[in-house]
Structures are given as structure tokens and as C-alpha cells.
C-alpha positions as protocol buffer text, in pm:
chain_id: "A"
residue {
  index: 1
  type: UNK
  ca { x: -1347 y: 1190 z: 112 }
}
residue {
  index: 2
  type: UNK
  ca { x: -1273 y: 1077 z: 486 }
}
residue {
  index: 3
  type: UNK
  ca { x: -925 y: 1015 z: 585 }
}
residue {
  index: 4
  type: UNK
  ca { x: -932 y: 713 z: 814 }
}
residue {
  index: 5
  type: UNK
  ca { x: -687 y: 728 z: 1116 }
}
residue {
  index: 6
  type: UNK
  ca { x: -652 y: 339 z: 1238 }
}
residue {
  index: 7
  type: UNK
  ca { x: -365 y: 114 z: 1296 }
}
residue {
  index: 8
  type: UNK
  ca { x: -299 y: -87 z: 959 }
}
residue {
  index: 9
  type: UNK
  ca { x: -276 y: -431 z: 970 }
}
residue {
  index: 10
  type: UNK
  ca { x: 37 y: -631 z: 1078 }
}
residue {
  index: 11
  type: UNK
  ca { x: 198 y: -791 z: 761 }
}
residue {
  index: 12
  type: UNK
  ca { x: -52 y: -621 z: 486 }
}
residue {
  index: 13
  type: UNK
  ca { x: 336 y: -463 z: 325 }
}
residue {
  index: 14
  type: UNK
  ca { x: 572 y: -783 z: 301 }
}
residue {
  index: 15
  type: UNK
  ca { x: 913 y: -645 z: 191 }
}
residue {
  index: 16
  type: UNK
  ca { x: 872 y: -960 z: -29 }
}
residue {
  index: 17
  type: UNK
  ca { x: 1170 y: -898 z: -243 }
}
residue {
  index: 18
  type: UNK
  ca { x: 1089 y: -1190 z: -502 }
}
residue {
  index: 19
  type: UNK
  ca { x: 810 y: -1112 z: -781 }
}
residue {
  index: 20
  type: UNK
  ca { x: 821 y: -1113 z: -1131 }
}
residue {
  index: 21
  type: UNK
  ca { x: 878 y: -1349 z: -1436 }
}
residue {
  index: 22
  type: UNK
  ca { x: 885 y: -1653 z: -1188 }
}
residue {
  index: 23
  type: UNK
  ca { x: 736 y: -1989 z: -1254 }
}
residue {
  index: 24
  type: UNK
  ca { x: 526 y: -2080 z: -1539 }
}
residue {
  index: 25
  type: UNK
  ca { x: 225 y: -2197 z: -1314 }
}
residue {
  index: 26
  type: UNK
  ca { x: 17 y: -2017 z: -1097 }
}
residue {
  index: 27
  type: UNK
  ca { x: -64 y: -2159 z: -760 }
}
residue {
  index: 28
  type: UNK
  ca { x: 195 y: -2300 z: -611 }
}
residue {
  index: 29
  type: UNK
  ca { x: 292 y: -2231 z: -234 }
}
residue {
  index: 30
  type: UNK
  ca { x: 647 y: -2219 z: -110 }
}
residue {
  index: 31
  type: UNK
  ca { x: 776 y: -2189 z: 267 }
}
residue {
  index: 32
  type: UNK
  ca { x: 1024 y: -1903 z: 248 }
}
residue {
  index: 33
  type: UNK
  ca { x: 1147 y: -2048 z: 619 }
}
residue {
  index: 34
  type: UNK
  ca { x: 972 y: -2219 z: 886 }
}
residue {
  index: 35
  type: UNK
  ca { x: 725 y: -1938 z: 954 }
}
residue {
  index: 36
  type: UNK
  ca { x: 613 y: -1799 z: 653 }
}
residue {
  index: 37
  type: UNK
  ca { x: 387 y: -1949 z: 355 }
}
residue {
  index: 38
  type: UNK
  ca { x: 388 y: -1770 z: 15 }
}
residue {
  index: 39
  type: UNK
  ca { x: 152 y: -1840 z: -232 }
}
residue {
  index: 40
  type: UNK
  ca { x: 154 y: -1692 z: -645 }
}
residue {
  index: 41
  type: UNK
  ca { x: -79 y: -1708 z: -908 }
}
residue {
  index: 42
  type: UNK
  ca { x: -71 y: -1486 z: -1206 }
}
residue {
  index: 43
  type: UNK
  ca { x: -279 y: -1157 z: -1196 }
}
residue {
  index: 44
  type: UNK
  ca { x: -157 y: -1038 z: -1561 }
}
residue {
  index: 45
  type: UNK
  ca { x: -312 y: -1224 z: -1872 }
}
residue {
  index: 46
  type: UNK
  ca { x: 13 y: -1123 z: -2052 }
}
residue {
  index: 47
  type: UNK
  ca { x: 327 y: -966 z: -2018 }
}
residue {
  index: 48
  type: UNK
  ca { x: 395 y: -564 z: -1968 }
}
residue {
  index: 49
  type: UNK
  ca { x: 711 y: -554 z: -2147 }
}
residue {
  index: 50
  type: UNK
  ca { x: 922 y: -262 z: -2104 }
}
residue {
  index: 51
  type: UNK
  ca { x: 846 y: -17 z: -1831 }
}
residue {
  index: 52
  type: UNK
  ca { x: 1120 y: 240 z: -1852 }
}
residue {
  index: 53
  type: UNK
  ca { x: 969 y: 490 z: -1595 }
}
residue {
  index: 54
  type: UNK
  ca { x: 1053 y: 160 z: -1318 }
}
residue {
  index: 55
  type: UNK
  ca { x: 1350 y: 16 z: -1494 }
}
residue {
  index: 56
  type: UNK
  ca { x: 1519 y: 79 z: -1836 }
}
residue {
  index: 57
  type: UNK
  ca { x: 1592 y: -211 z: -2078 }
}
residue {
  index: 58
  type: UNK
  ca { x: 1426 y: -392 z: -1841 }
}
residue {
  index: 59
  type: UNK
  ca { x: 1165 y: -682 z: -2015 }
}
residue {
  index: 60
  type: UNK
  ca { x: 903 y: -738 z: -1722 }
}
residue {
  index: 61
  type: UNK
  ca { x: 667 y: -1006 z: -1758 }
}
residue {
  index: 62
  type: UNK
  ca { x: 350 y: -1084 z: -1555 }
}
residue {
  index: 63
  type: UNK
  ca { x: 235 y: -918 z: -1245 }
}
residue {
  index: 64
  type: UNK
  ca { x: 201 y: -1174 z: -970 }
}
residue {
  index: 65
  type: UNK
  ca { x: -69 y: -1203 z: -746 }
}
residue {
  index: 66
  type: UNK
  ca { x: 132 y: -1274 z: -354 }
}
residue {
  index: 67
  type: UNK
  ca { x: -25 y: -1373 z: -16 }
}
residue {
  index: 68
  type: UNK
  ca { x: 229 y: -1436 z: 259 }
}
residue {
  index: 69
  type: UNK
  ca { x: 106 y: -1608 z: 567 }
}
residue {
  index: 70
  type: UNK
  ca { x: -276 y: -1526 z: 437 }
}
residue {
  index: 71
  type: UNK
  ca { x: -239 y: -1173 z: 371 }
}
residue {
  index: 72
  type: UNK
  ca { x: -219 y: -980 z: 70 }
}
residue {
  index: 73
  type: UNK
  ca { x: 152 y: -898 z: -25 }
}
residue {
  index: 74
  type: UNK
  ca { x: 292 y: -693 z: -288 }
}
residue {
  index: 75
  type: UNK
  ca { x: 671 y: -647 z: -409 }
}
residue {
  index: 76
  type: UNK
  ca { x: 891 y: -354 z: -302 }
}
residue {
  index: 77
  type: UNK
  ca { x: 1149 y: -428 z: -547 }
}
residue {
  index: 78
  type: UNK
  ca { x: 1057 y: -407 z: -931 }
}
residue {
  index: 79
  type: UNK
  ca { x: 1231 y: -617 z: -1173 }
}
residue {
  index: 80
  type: UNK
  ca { x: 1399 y: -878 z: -927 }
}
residue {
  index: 81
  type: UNK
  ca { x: 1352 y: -1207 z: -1054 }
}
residue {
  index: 82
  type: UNK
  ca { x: 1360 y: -1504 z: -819 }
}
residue {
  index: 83
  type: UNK
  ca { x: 1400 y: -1881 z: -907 }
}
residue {
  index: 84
  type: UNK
  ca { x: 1202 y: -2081 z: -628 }
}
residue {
  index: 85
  type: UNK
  ca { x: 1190 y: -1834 z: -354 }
}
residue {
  index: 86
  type: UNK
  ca { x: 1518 y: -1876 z: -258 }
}
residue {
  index: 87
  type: UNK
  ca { x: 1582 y: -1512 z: -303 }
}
residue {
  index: 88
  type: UNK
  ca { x: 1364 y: -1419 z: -32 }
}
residue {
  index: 89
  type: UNK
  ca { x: 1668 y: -1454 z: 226 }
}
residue {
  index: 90
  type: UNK
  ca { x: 1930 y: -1406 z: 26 }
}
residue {
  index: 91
  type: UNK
  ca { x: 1901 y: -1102 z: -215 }
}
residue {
  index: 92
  type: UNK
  ca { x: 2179 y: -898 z: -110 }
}
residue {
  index: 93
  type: UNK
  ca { x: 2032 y: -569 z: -43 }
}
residue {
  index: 94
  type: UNK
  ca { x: 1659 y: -705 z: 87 }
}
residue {
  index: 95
  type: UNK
  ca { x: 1589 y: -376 z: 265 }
}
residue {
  index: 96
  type: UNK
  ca { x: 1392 y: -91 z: 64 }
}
residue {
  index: 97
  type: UNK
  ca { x: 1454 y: 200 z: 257 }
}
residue {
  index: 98
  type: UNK
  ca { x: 1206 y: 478 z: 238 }
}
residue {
  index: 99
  type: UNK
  ca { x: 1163 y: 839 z: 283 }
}
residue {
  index: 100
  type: UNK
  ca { x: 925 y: 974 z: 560 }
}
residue {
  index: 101
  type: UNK
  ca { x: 745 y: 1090 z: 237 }
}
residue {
  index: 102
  type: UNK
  ca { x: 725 y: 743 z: 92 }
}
residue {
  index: 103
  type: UNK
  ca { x: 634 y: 582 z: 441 }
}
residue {
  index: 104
  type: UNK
  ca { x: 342 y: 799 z: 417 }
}
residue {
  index: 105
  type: UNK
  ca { x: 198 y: 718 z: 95 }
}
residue {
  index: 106
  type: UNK
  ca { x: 311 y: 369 z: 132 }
}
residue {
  index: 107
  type: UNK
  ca { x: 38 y: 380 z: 415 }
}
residue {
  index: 108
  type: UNK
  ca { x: -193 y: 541 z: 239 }
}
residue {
  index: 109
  type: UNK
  ca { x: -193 y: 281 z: -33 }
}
residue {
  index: 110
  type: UNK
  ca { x: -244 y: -21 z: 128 }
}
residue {
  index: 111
  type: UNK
  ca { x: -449 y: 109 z: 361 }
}
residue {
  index: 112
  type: UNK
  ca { x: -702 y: 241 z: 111 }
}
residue {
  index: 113
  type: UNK
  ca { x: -568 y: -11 z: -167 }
}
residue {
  index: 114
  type: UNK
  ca { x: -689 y: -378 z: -221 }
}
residue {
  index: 115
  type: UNK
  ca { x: -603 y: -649 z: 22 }
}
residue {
  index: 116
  type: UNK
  ca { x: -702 y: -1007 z: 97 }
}
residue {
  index: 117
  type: UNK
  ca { x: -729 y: -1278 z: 342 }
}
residue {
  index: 118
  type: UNK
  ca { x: -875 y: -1565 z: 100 }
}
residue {
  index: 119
  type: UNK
  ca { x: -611 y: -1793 z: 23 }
}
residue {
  index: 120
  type: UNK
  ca { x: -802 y: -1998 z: -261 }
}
residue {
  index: 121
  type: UNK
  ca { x: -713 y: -1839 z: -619 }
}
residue {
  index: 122
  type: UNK
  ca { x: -800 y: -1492 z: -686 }
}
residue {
  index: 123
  type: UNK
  ca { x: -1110 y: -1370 z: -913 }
}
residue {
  index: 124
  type: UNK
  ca { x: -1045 y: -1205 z: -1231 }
}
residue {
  index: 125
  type: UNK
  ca { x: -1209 y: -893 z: -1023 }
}
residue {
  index: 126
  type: UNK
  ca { x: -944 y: -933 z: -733 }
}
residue {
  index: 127
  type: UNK
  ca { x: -691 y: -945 z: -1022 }
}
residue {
  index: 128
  type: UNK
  ca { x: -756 y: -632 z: -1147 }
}
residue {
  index: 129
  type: UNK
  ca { x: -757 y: -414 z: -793 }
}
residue {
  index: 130
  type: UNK
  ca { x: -460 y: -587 z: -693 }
}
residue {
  index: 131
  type: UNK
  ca { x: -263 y: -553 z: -1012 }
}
residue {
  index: 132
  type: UNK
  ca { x: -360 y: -164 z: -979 }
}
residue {
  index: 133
  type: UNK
  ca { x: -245 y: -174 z: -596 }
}
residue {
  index: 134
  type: UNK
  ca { x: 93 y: -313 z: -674 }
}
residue {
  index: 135
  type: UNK
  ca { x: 130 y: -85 z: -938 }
}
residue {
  index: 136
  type: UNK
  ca { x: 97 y: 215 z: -706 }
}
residue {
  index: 137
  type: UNK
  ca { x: 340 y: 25 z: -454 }
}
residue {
  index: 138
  type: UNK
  ca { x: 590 y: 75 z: -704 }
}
residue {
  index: 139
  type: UNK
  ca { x: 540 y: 426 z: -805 }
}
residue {
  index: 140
  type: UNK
  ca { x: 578 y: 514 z: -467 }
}
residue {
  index: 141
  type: UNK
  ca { x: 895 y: 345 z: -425 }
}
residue {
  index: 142
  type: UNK
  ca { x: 1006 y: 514 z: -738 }
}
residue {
  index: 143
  type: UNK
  ca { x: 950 y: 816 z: -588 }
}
residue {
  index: 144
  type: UNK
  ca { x: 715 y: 921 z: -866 }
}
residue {
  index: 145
  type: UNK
  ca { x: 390 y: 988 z: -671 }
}
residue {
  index: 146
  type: UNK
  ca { x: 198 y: 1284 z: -825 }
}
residue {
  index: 147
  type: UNK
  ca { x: 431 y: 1294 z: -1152 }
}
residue {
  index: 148
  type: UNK
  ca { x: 253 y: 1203 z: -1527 }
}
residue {
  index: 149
  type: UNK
  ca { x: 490 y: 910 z: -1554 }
}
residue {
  index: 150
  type: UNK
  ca { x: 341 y: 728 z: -1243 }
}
residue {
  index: 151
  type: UNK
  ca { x: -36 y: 763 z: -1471 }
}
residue {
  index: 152
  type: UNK
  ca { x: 200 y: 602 z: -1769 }
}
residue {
  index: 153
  type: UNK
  ca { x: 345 y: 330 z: -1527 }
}
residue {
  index: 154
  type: UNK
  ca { x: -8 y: 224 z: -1403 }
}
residue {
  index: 155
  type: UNK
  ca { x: -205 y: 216 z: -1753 }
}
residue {
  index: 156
  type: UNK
  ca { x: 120 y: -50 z: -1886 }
}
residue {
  index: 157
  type: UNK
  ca { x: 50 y: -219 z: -1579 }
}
residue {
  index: 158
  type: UNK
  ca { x: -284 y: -256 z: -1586 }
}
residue {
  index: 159
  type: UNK
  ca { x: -332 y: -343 z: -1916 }
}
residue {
  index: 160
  type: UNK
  ca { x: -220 y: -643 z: -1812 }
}
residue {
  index: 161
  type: UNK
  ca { x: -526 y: -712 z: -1578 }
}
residue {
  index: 162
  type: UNK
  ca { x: -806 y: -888 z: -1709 }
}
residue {
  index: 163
  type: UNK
  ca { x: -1044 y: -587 z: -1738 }
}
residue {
  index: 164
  type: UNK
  ca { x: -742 y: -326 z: -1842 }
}
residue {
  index: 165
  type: UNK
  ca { x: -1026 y: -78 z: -1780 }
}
residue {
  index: 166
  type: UNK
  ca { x: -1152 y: -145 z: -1461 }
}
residue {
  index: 167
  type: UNK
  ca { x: -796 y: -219 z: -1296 }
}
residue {
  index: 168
  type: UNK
  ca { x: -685 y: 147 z: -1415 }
}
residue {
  index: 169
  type: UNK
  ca { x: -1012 y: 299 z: -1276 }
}
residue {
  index: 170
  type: UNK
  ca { x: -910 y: 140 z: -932 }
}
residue {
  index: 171
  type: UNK
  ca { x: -611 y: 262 z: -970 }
}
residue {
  index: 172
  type: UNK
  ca { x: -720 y: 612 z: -1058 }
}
residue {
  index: 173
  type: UNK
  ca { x: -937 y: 633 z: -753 }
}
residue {
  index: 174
  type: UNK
  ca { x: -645 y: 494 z: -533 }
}
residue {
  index: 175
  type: UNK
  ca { x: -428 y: 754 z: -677 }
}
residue {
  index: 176
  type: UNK
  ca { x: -683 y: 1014 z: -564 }
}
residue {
  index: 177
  type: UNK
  ca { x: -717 y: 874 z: -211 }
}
residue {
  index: 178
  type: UNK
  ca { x: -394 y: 859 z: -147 }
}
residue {
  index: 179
  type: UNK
  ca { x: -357 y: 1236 z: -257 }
}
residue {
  index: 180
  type: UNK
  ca { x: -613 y: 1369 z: -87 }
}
residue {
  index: 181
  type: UNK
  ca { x: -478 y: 1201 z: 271 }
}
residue {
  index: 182
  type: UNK
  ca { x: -145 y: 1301 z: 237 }
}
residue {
  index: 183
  type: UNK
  ca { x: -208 y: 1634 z: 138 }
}
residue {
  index: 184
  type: UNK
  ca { x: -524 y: 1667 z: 413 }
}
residue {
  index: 185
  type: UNK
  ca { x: -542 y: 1962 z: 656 }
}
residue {
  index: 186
  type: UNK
  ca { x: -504 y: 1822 z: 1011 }
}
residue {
  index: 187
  type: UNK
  ca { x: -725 y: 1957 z: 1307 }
}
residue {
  index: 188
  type: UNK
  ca { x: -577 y: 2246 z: 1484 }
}
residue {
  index: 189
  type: UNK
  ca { x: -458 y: 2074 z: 1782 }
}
residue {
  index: 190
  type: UNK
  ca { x: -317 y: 1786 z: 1567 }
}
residue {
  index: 191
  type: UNK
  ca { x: -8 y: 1815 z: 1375 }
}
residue {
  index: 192
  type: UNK
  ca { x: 93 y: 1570 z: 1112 }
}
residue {
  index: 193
  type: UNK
  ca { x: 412 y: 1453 z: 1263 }
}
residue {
  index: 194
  type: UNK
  ca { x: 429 y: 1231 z: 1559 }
}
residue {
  index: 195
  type: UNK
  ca { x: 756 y: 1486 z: 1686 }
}
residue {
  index: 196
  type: UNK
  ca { x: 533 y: 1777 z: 1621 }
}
residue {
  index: 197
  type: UNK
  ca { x: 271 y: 1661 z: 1827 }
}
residue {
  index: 198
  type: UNK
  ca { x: 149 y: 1814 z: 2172 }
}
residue {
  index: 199
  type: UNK
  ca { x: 71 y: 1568 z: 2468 }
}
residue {
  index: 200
  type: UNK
  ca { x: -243 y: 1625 z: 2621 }
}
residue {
  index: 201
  type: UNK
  ca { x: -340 y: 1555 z: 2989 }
}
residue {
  index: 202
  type: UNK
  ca { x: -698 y: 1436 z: 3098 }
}
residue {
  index: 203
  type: UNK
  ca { x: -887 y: 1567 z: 3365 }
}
residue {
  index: 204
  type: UNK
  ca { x: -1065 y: 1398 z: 3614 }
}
residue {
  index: 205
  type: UNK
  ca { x: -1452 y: 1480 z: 3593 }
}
residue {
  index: 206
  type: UNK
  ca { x: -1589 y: 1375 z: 3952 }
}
residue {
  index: 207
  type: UNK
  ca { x: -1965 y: 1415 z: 3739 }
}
residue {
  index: 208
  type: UNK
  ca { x: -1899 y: 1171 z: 3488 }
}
residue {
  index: 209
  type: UNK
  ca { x: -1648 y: 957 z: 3682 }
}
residue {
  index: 210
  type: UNK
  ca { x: -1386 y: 970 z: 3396 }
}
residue {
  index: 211
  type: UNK
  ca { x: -1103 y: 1132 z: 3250 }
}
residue {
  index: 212
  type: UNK
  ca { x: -1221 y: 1396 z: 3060 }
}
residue {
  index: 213
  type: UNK
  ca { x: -1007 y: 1703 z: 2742 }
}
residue {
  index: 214
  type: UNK
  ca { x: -1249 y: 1870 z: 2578 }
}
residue {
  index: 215
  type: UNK
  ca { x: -1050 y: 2002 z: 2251 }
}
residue {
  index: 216
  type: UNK
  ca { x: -1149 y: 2276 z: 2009 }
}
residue {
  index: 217
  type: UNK
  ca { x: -1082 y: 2264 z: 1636 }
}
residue {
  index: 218
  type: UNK
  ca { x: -1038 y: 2615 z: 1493 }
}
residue {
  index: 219
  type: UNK
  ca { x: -994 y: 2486 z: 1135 }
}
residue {
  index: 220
  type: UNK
  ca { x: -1300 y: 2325 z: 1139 }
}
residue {
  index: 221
  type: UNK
  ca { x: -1207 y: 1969 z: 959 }
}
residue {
  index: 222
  type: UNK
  ca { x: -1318 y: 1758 z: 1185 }
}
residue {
  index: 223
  type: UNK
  ca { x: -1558 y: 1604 z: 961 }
}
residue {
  index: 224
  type: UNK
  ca { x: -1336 y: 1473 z: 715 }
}
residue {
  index: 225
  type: UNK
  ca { x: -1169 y: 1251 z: 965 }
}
residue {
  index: 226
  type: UNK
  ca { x: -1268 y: 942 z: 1184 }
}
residue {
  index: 227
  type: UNK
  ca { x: -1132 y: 866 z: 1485 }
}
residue {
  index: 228
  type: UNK
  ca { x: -1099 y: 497 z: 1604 }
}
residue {
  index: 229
  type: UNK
  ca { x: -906 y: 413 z: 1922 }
}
């Protein structure tokens, strides 16, 4: 697997604090203020029910399929209910804070997770990936990454998809991306924290008329990464 270093897209995670067991009809779109468009349909063919690993006692309903301002969107806060958007603004606590840890993964999953840019209503397929997606989202705000609830979480979840099957075998593959770049070994001269990291100056090459550091990886991983600038 190739870990992918490249700046993720603007707006891809909306801390979109509304979500579940709201409005009986897919479709509709809602301006949450003058700037931002939301639209819902339903991913889930039927409801979850309890999930105690996310939230005991708590009955959850559909999974909702979200694109905010023609992106794809997924819910930070599990088991907030929201009647018309108007929670969007004021929820009381609207900010989800998050671990370096959880920043990471959170990264990690939508970056190798499912995202859109269509804003006509999602295929059953679509369903499925992003129902998986948001499922992760939320066992990484759980802070149950890499534990055998988060597998337990997912399959509830996913059962709700259309193809139950297929959604969980996105998810298991997510899962296993998302592993595999957190946990990666970083080139020699690289360190995984931005504080950690050593600044490099370029040297003017008078042959090739450019700025030139020629750096040498002695843990020889280079091929598992690509480098975009």
C-alpha cells in the first residue's frame, strides 16, 4: 500500500453537528446561513437501533447521506438529532475537539475514504462507501480506532447500507488503509511530526540553473510513499 502525502481538500470534514433521525424525506436542501447549502438523503434502508459502543440507550435511526456546499460531509457528533437544521449554529458545544492521534486518522479517513462532488441523489453503490466512511468518522471520534468494538460499530452500521456486504468490505479496507498510514515508517530524514521536522536548505546548482538537496534515505521506504508538491 502507498501512503499518499497531498493536501486534503478544503471542506471534505464539515464539523456538521446535525445528522441523524431527521426528516422523513430524503432530498431536501437547507441553507444553514447565507453561505452554506446542505443537502440529505437517506443512505440506510432501515434503522441501526442501538449502538452502545457510540452511545448507550441511545435508539439511532438512519444514516444520512450529507453534502455541504457540494462536498461530501459526514457528522462528528453521533446521536445529535436536529429539527430543520437549526442546530447547525446553535448546538451548544459545536466544537469536537480532537487528539493529535484522532487528527491523524481523521485524515487518513477521508482522505482514503469515500467522497463526492455530485449533488444529484446518491447511488445505492455511493450509499454503501459512504455509510462505511461515516461509520469510521465516528469510531475515530470515539477514540476506538484499532479496538474489536470499532469492527462491531461498523458491521451495525453497515447493515444498514443497501448491500450490508459490500459497505462493510469498504469499510474493512478503509480500516486497513488507515492503519497502515498511521502506523507507516517515515523516510530517514522525515519525521512524522511537523515540530520534529528538520528544515532543509537548497543549493544553488550553477549546471542545472536551480536549487538543488539531494537527500538519502537510510531506511529505504521510499517506495511506499508519493510525493506531490
Amino acid at each position: 500500500m502507498k501512503t499518499y502525502i497531498k493536501r486534503i481538500m478544503a471542506g471534505l470534514l464539515a464539523l456538521l453537528t446535525v445528522l441523524t433521525g431527521i426528516w422523513s424525506n430524503g432530498g431536501a436542501t437547507f441553507a444553514a446561513s447565507k453561505t452554506a447549502n446542505i443537502a440529505f438523503w437517506y443512505a440506510s434502508t432501515k434503522d441501526s437501533g442501538v449502538i452502545k459502543e457510540l452511545k448507550a440507550g441511545y435508539d439511532h435511526g438512519k444514516v444520512l447521506y450529507a453534502m455541504l456546499d457540494g462536498h461530501s460531509a459526514y457528522c462528528m457528533n453521533y446521536g445529535l438529532s436536529a429539527k430543520g437544521g437549526q442546530l447547525m449554529n446553535s448546538y451548544p458545544k459545536p466544537k469536537t475537539d480532537l487528539t493529535e492521534k484522532q487528527e491523524k486518522l481523521m485524515t487518513y479517513c477521508l482522505y482514503y475514504g469515500f467522497s463526492s462532488t455530485s449533488t444529484s441523489q446518491p447511488s445505492n453503490s455511493q450509499c454503501d462507501k459512504y455509510i462505511a466512511t461515516q461509520a469510521e468518522v465516528w469510531i475515530i471520534e470515539k477514540k476506538i480506532f484499532g479496538k474489536s468494538s470499532a469492527d462491531s460499530v461498523a458491521k451495525k452500521l453497515c447493515n444498514t447500507a443497501p448491500d450490508p456486504s459490500a459497505s462493510y468490505a469498504y469499510y474493512e479496507k478503509l480500516r486497513d488503509k488507515i492503519d497502515g498510514a498511521y502506523n507507516a515508517t517515515v523516510p530517514s530524514f522525515s519525521k512524522k511530526k511537523k515540530s520534529d521536522a528538520k528544515t532543509y536548505v537548497l543549493n544553488w546548482n550553477a549546471d542545472n540553473k536551480r536549487f538543488e538537496k539531494t537527500l538519502t534515505d537510510s531506511k529505504g521506504v521510499l517506495k511506499n510513499f508519493d510525493f506531490k508538491i
